[in-house]
Short mmCIF file of C-alpha atoms in Angstrom, two decimals:
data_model
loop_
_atom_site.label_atom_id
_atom_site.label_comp_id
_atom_site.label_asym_id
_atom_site.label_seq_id
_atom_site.Cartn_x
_atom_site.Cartn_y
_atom_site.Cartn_z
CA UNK A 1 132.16 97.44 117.96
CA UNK A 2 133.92 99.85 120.67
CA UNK A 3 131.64 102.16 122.78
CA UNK A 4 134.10 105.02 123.29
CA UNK A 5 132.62 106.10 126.53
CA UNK A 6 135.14 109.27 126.98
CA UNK A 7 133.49 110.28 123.57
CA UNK A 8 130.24 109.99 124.58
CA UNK A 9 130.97 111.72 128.14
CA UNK A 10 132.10 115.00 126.17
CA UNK A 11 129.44 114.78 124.42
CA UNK A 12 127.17 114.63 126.95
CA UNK A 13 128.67 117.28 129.07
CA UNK A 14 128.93 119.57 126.45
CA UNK A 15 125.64 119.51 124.59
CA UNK A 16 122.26 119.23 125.50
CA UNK A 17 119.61 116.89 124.64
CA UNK A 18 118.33 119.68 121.69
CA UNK A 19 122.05 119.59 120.37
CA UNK A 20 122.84 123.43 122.13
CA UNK A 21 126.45 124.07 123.90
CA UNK A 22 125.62 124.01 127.42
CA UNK A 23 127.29 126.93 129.69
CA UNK A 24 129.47 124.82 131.42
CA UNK A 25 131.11 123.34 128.52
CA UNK A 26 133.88 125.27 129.12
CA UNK A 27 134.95 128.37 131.84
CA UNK A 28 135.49 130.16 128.75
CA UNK A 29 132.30 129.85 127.36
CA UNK A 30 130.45 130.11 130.88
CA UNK A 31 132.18 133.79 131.48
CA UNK A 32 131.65 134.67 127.98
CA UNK A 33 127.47 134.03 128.70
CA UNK A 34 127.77 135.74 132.10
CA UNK A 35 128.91 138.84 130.56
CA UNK A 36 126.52 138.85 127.49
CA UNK A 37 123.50 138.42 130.09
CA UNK A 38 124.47 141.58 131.83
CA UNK A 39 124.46 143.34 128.69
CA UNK A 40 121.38 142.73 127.96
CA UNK A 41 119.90 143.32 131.10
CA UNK A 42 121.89 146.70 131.52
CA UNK A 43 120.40 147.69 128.07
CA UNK A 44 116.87 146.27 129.00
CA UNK A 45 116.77 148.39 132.00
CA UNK A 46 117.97 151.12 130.46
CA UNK A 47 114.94 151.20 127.25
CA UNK A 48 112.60 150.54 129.98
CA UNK A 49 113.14 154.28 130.97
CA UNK A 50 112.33 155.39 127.33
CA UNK A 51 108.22 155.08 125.79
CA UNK A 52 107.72 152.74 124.03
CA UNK A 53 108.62 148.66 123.70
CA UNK A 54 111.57 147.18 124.34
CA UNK A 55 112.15 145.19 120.80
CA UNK A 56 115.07 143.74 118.76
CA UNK A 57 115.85 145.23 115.24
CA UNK A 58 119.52 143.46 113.42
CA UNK A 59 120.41 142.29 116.51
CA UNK A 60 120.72 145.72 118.37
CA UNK A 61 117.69 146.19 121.03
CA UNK A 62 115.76 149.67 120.70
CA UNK A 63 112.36 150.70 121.09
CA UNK A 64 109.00 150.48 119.10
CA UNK A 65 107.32 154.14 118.46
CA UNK A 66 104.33 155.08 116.60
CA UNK A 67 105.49 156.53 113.32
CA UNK A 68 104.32 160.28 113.11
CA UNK A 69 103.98 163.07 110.19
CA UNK A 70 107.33 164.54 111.99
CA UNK A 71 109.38 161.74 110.95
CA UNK A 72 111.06 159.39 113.54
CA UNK A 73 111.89 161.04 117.08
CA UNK A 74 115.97 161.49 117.67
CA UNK A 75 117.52 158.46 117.55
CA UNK A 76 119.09 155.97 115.34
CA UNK A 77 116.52 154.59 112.82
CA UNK A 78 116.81 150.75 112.62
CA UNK A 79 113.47 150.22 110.50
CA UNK A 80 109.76 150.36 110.18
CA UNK A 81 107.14 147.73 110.83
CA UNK A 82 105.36 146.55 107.64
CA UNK A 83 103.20 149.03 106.28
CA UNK A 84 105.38 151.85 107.74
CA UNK A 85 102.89 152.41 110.97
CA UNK A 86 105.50 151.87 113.37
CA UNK A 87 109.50 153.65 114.30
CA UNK A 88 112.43 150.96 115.25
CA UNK A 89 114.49 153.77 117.03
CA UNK A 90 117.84 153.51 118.80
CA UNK A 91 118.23 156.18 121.32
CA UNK A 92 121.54 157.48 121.26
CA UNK A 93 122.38 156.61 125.18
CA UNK A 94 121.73 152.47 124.19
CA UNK A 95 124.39 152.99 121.17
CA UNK A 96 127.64 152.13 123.27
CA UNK A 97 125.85 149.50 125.53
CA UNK A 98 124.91 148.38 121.75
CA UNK A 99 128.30 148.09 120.77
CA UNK A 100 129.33 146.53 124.06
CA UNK A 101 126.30 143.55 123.71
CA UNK A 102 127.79 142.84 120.09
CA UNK A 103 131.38 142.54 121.05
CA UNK A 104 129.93 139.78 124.00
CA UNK A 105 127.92 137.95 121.49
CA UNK A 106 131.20 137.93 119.16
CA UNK A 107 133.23 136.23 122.22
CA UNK A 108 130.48 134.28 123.08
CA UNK A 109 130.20 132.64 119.90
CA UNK A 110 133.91 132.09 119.63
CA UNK A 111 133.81 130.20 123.08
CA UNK A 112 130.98 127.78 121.17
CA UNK A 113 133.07 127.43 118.38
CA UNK A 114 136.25 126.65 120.70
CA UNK A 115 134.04 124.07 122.42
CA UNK A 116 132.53 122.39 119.36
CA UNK A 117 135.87 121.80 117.66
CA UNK A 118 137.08 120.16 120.48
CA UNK A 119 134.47 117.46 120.39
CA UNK A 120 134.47 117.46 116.63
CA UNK A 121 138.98 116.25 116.99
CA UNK A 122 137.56 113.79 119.61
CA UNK A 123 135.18 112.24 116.54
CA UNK A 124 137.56 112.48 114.05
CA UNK A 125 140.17 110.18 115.73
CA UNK A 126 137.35 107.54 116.21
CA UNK A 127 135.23 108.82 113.20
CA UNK A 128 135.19 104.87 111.75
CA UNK A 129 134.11 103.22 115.01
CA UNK A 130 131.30 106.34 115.52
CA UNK A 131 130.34 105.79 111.76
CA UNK A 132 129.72 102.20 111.86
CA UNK A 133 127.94 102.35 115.23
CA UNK A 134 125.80 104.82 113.55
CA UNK A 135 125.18 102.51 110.47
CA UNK A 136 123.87 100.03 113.03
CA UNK A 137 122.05 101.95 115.35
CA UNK A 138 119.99 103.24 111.72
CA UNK A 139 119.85 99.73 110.45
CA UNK A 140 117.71 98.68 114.13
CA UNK A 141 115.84 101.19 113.52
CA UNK A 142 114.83 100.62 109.80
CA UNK A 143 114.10 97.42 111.12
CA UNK A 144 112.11 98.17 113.96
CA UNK A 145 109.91 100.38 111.68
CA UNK A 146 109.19 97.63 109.40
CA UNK A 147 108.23 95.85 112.54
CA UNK A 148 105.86 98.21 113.77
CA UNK A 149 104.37 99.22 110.44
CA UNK A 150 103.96 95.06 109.91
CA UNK A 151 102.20 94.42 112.75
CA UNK A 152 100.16 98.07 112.37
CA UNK A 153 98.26 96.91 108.86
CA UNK A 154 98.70 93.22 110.02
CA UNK A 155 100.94 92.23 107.43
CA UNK A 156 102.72 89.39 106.42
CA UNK A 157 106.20 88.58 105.07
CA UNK A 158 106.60 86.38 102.05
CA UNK A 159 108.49 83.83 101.08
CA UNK A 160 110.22 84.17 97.61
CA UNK A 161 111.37 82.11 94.32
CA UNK A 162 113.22 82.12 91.25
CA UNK A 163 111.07 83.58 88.44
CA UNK A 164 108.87 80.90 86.61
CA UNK A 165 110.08 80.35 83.07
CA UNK A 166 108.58 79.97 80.22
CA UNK A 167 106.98 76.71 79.67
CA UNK A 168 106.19 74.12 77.21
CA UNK A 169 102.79 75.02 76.96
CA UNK A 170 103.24 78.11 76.01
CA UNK A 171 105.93 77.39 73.76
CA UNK A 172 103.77 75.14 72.00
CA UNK A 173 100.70 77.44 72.19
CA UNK A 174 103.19 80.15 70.58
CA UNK A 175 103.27 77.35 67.84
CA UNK A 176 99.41 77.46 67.23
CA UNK A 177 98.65 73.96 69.21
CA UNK A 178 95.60 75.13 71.53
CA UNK A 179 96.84 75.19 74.95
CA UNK A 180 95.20 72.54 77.41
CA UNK A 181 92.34 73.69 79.05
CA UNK A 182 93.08 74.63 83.07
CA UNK A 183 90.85 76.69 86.08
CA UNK A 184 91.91 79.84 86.60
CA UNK A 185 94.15 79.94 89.59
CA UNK A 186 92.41 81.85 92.21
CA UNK A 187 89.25 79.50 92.17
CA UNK A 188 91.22 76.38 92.39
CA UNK A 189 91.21 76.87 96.20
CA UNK A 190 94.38 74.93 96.11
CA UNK A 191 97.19 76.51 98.09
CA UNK A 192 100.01 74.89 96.17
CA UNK A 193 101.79 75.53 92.62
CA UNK A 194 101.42 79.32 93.11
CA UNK A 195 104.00 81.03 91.47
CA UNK A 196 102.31 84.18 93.16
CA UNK A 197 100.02 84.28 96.05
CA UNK A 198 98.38 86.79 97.59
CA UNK A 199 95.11 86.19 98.77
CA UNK A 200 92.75 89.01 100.54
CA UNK A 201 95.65 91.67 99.01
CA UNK A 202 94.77 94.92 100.41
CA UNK A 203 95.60 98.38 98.81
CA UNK A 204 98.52 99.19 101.20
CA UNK A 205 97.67 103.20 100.57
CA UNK A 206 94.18 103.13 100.99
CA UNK A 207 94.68 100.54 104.25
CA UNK A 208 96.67 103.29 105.24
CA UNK A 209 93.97 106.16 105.32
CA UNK A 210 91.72 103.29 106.89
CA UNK A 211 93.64 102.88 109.99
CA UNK A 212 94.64 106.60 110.19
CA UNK A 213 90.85 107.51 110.05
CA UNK A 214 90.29 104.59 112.65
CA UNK A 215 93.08 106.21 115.16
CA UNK A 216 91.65 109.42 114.70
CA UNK A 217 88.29 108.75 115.58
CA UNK A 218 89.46 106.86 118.57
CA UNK A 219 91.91 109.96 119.68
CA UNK A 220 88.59 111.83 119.21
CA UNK A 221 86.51 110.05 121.63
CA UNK A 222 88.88 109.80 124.04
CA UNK A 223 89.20 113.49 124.49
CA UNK A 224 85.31 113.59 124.51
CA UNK A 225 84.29 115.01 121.23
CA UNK A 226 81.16 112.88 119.58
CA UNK A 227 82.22 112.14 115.98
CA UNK A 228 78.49 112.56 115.01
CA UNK A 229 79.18 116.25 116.22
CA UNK A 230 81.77 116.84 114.42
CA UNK A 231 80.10 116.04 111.35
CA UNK A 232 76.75 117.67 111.44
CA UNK A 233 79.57 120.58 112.12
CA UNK A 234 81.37 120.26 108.85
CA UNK A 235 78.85 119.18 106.63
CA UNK A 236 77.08 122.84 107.87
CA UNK A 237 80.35 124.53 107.40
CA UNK A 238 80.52 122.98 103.77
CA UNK A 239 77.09 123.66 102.85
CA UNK A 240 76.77 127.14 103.99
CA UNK A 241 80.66 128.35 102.26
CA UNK A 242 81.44 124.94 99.32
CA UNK A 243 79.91 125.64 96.02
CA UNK A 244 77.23 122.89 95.33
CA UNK A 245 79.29 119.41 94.09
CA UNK A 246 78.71 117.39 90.93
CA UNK A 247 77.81 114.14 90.63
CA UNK A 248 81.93 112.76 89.83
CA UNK A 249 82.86 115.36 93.24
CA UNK A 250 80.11 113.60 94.90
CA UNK A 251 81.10 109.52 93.99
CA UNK A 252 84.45 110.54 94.76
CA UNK A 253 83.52 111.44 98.17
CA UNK A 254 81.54 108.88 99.02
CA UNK A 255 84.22 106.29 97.32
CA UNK A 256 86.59 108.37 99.84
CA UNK A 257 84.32 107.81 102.86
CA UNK A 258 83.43 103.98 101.91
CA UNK A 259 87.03 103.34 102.29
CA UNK A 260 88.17 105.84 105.44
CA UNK A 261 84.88 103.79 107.25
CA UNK A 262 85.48 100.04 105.75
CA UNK A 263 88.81 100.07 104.38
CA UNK A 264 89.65 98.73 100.96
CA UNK A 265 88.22 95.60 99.32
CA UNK A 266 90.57 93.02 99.51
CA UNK A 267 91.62 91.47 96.08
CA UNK A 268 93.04 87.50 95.57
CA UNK A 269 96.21 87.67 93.18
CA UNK A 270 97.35 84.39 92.71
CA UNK A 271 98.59 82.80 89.70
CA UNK A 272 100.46 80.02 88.72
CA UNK A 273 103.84 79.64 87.26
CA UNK A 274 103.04 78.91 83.58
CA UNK A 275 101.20 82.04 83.43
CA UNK A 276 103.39 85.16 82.14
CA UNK A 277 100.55 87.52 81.85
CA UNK A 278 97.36 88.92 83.01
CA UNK A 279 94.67 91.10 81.04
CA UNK A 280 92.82 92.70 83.06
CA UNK A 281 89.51 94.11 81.94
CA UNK A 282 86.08 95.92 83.47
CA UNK A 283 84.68 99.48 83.76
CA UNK A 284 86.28 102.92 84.34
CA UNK A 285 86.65 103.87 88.07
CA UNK A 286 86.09 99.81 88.95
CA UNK A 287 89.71 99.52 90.24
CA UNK A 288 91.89 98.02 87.42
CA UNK A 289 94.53 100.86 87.86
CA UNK A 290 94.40 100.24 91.86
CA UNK A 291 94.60 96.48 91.52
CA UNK A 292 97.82 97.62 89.55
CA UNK A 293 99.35 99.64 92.08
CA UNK A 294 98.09 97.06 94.53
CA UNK A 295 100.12 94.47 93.15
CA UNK A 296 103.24 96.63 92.24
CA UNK A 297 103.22 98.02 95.56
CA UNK A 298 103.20 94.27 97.28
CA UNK A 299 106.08 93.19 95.36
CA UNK A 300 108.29 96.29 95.95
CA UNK A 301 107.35 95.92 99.82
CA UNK A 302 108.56 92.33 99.64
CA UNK A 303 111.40 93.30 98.11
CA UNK A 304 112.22 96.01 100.76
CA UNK A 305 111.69 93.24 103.64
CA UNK A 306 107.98 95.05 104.67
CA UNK A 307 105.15 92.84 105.27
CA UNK A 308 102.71 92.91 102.68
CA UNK A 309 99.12 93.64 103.73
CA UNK A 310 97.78 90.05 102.61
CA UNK A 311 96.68 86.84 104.56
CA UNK A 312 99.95 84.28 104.81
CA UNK A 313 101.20 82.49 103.55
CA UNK A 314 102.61 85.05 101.29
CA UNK A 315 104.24 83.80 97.90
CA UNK A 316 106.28 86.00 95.27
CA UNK A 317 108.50 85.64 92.44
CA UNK A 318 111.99 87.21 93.39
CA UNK A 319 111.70 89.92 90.43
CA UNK A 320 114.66 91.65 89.73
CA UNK A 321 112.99 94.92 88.96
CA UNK A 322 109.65 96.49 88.76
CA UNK A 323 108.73 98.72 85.76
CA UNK A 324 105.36 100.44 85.05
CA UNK A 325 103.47 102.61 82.18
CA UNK A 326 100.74 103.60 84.63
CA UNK A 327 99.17 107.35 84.08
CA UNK A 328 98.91 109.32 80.87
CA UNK A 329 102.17 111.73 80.64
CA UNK A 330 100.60 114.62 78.56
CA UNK A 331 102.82 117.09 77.71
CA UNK A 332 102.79 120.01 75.30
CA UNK A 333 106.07 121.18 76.10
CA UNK A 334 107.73 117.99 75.21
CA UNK A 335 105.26 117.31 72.06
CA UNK A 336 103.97 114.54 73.40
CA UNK A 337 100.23 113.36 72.76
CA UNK A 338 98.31 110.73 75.38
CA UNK A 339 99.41 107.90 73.08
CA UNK A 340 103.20 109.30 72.13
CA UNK A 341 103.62 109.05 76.17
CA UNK A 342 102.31 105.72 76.38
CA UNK A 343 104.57 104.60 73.89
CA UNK A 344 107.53 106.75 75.03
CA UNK A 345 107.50 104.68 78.90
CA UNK A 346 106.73 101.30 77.38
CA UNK A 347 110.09 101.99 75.25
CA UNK A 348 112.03 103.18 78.51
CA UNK A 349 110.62 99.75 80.22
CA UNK A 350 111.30 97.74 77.41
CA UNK A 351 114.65 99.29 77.41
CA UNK A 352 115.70 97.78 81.01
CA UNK A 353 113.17 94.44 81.18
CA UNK A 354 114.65 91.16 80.72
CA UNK A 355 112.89 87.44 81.67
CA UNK A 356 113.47 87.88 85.66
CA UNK A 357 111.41 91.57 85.51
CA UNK A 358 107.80 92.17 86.79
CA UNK A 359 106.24 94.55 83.98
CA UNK A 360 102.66 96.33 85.07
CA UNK A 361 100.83 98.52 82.12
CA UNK A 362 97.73 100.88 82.02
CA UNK A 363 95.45 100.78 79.67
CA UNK A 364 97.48 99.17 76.86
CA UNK A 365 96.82 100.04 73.40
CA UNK A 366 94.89 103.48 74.46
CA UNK A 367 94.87 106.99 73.25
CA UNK A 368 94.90 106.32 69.13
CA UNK A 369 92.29 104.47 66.81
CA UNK A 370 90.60 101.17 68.72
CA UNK A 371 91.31 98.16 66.18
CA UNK A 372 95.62 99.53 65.85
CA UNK A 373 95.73 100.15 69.12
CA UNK A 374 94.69 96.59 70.01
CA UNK A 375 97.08 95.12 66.81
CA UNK A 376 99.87 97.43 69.13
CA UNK A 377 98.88 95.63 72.69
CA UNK A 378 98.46 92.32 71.38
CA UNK A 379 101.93 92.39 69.78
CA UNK A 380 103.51 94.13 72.98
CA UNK A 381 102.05 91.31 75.00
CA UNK A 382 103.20 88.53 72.85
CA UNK A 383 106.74 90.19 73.03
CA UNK A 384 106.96 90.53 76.69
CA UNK A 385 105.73 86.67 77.25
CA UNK A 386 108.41 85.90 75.61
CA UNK A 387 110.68 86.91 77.89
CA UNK A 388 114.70 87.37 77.38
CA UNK A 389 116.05 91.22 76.43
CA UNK A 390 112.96 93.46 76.41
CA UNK A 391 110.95 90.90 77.65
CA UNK A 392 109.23 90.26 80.92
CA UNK A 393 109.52 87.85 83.74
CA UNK A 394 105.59 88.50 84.33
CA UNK A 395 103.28 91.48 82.84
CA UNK A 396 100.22 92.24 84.25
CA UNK A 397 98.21 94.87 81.88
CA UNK A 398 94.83 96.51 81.88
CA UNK A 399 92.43 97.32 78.78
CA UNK A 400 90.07 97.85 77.25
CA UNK A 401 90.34 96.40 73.99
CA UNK A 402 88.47 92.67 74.17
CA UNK A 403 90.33 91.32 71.63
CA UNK A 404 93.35 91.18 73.88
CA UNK A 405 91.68 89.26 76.12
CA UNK A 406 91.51 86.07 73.81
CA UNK A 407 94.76 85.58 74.21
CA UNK A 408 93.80 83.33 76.70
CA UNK A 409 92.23 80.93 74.19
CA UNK A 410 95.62 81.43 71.97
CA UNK A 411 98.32 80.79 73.89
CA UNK A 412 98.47 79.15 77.93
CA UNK A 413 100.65 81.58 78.73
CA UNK A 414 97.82 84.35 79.15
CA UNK A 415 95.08 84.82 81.80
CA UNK A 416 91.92 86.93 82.06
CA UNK A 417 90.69 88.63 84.95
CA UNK A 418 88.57 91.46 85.17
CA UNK A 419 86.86 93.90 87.74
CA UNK A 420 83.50 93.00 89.17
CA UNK A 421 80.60 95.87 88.37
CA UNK A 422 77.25 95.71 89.90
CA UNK A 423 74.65 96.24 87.73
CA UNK A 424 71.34 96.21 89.54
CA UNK A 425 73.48 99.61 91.54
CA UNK A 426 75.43 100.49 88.78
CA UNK A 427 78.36 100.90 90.76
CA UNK A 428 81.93 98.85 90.87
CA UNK A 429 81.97 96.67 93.96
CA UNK A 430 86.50 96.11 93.17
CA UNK A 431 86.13 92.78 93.54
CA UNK A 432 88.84 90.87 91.02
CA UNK A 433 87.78 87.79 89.29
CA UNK A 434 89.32 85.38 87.52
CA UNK A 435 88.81 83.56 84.56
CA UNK A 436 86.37 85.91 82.75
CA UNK A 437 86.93 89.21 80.72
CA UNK A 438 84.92 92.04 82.05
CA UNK A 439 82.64 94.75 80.25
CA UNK A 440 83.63 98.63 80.25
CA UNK A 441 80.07 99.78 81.28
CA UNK A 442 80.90 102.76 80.19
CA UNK A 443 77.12 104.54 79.57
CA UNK A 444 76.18 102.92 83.04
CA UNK A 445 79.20 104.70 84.62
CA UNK A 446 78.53 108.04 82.73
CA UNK A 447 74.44 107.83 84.04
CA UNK A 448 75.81 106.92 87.34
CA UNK A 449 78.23 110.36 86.98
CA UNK A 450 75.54 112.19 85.86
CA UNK A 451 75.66 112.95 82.33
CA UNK A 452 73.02 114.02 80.52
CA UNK A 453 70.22 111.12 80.04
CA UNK A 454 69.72 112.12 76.67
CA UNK A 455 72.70 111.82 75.31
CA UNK A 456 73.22 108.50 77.05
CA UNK A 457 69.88 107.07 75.80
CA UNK A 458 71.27 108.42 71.96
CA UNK A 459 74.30 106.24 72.91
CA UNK A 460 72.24 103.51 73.99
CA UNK A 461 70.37 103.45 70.65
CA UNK A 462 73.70 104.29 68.51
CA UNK A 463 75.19 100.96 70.05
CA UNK A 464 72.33 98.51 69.55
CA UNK A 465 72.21 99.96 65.65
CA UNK A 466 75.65 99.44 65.29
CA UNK A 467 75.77 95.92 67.07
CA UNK A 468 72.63 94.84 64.71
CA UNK A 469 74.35 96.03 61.66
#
C-alpha cells in the first residue's frame, strides 16, 4: 500500500485539523482574508458610532434598535427580532462598506474553492491507493472497537460449527418410538457434546446500562459529589413535581435499579446437538422474552466477530441467519389483529429459514382461542424441527400453552426449560432452568402489580372450581 506523502503534505498545509482552509493555503486566498478582515473592522468601527448593537442580519452587519410606535428610525430595515420588540436597521453610511464586505467574502470564497480543487485533482489521480488505505485504516478500527468493547463487558469469543442435523432419535421419535430418556444439558455439568454453550450468558443490553451506571458513579465520586446526595436530591425533586406511581411504574423501577446496581442475572444456554428446539415456559415479566433476545443477540455478536458476554469457552452453531417473531405488531392501519401479526412474521421467517437457520419466537400460539392456538404452535414446531425449506436449523420459542411443552416426552428432538419464579416473594428471580416446564403465575404477578385483591381472590376461586370440575 503506497503512502503518498506529497498528498498528505498538501493536505496538511492546506487544511486544518477541524477540516477549514487555512490562510496560507494559498497567497490568493491569504490576500483575499486580509482584505475581508478590514472590511469588517472598517464597518465595525464605523456602527460603533451609531446607538445601538453592532449585530449581523443576511450577512450585512447593522445595528439592533428598540422598535418604537414611529416605525423603524432611517435606515435600511433588515428585520425584527421575534416578537417584533426589536429594529435590524442598516444606516445608510454602512450600505457601500456593505457592498464592499460582500464582494470580499465573494473572492474570498472563490480563493477556498481554488484551493480545495487543487487538493481534490491531487486525490483523484491516487483516488484507488487513498481509497483502499481508507478501507484499512476503518477495518483497524472496527477491530479495535470490538477489542475494547470485548474486554469492557469481559467477553469472550467463540468457537463455531456446522449446524447439528437432525438425528436418528428424532427421526424415530417423529415415528412414534419414545425417545430414550437423557438429562437435560445444562445440569450435566459436562463441558463436552455441546452443540451450544453458553454458560453465565449475560443480557449484553442490560450489561450495558450496568457498566455505564458503574462508570458514572465512579466519574461522580471522583469529582466529589456523594451519590447518596444525589439521590435524596432526586427522589425530593420527584416527589414534590412526579404524579404518585403505580404499582407496574413502581416494579419497573425497581427491576431498573436491581439491574443498573447488580447487573443482569446471568442465564446457562447450553444444549446439545440432537436437540432442535427449546420451549420455554414461566410467568409474565420473569424474563422469557429477554432470555430470547439474550440468546439472539449472542449469536449475531458471534457472527459479527464481538465477544459474547459469557464465561469461555464459548460454543455456537455457525447459523446462517437469524430470524425472530418477537413483539406483537398491532396495527389498525394495516388490518392486522395481535394474532394476524404473529402469523404474518412467522410466514416472512418461514419464507427465508432453511435447516442451517437459528429461528427465535414469542409467545407462540398467542392472541386467538387457547386449545387452536396450541394445535397452531405445536404444528409450527414440529415443522421447523424438521428442518429443510421453511424449516429451522434450531428454534427456540416461548409460551404459554403447556401442552407444547410435552413435546419433550414425544419426540427427542424437543427440550423444556422454563423461568424460575419465587413464590414465598412472588417475584421472578430470571434464573433459566432446564428440564422442567414452568407455571405462568399469572394471579401472583397481577397481586404483586397491584390489582385489585378482590378480583384476584374471584380468580382464585374461579380456577380451583374449574380445575375440580
Amino acid at each position: 500500500m503506497q503512502s503518498h506523502p506529497q498528498v498528505v503534505k498538501a493536505i496538511s498545509a492546506c487544511l486544518s485539523e477541524d477540516g477549514e482552509v487555512q490562510d496560507s493555503a494559498s497567497d490568493e486566498l491569504r490576500a483575499a482574508r486580509g482584505k475581508l478582515r478590514g472590511v469588517e473592522n472598517r464597518l465595525k468601527a464605523l456602527l460603533k458610532g451609531h446607538s445601538g448593537e453592532v449585530s449581523e442580519m443576511s450577512g450585512r452587519f447593522c445595528v439592533v434598535l428598540p422598535a418604537s410606535q414611529q416605525g423603524p428610525p432611517k435606515g435600511i430595515l433588515l428585520g425584527t427580532s421575534p416578537g417584533g420588540g426589536a429594529f435590524y436597521i442598516e444606516p445608510p453610511s454602512a450600505v457601500a462598506l456593505n457592498n464592499e464586505l460582500a464582494a470580499a467574502r465573494g473572492e474570498a470564497g472563490a480563493a477556498e474553492e481554488n484551493v480545495l480543487w487543487q487538493l481534490t485533482g491531487q486525490v483523484i489521480d491516487n483516488l484507488e491507493d487513498i481509497q483502499r488505505a481508507l478501507d484499512n485504516v476503518v477495518w483497524l478500527d472496527v477491530v479495535a472497537a470490538r477489542a475494547r468493547y470485548g474486554r469492557w463487558i469481559g467477553g469472550s469469543l467463540p468457537s463455531f460449527a456446522p449446524v447439528p442435523t437432525a438425528g436418528k432419535a428424532s427421526a424415530k421419535a417423529r415415528k412414534g418410538n419414545k425417545p430414550p430418556e437423557r438429562q437435560p444439558a445444562a445440569e450435566t455439568g459436562e463441558e463436552e457434546g455441546f452443540a451450544i454453550r453458553l454458560k453465565q450468558l449475560r443480557h449484553p443490553l442490560l450489561l450495558g446500562r450496568h457498566l455505564q451506571g458503574k462508570e458514572k458513579t465512579a466519574r461522580e465520586q471522583r469529582q466529589g459529589k456523594s451519590g447518596a446526595q444525589l439521590r435524596r436530591l432526586s427522589n425530593r425533586k420527584q416527589s414534590t413535581l412526579a404524579t404518585p406511581a403505580n404499582n407496574s411504574d413502581r416494579q419497573e423501577k425497581k427491576e431498573d435499579a436491581a439491574v443498573l446496581a447488580n447487573g443482569p442475572v446471568a442465564i446457562d444456554v447450553c444444549v446439545r446437538p440432537e436437540t432442535r428446539a427449546v420451549i420455554i415456559t414461566g410467568p409474565n415479566t420473569g424474563g422469557k422474552t429477554a432470555t430470547l433476545k439474550a440468546f439472539g443477540l449472542a449469536v449475531l455478536m458471534g457472527r459479527a466477530g464481538v465477544a459474547i458476554p459469557a464465561d469461555p469457552p464459548v460454543k455456537l452453531p455457525a447459523y446462517s441467519a437469524v430470524l425472530a417473531d418477537i413483539g406483537d405488531e398491532q396495527s389498525l392501519s394495516a388490518n392486522l389483529s395481535t394474532f394476524s401479526g404473529h402469523l404474518k412474521r412467522i410466514q416472512a421467517v418461514r419464507a427465508a429459514s432453511d435447516s442451517r437457520s437459528l429461528v427465535l419466537l414469542d409467545e407462540v400460539g398467542t392472541g386467538t382461542e387457547p386449545v387452536e392456538g396450541s394445535a397452531l404452535g405445536v404444528a409450527l414446531l414440529e415443522t421447523l424441527v424438521k428442518g429443510g425449506r421453511g424449516g429451522a436449523g434450531f428454534t427456540m420459542a416461548t409460551t404459554h400453552h403447556s401442552s407444547l411443552t410435552s413435546l419433550k416426552f414425544e419426540n427427542s428432538a424437543f427440550e423444556n426449560a422454563s423461568v424460575e419464579f419465587d413464590e414465598q416473594k412472588l417475584a421472578p428471580t430470571y434464573r433459566l432452568l432446564w428440564g422442567v416446564p414452568g407455571r405462568s403465575n399469572a394471579l401472583n404477578i397481577a397481586e404483586g402489580l397491584g390489582l385489585d385483591p378482590t378480583i384476584i381472590q374471584a380468580a382464585r376461586e374461579s380456577l380451583g372450581t374449574n380445575q375440580v370440575d
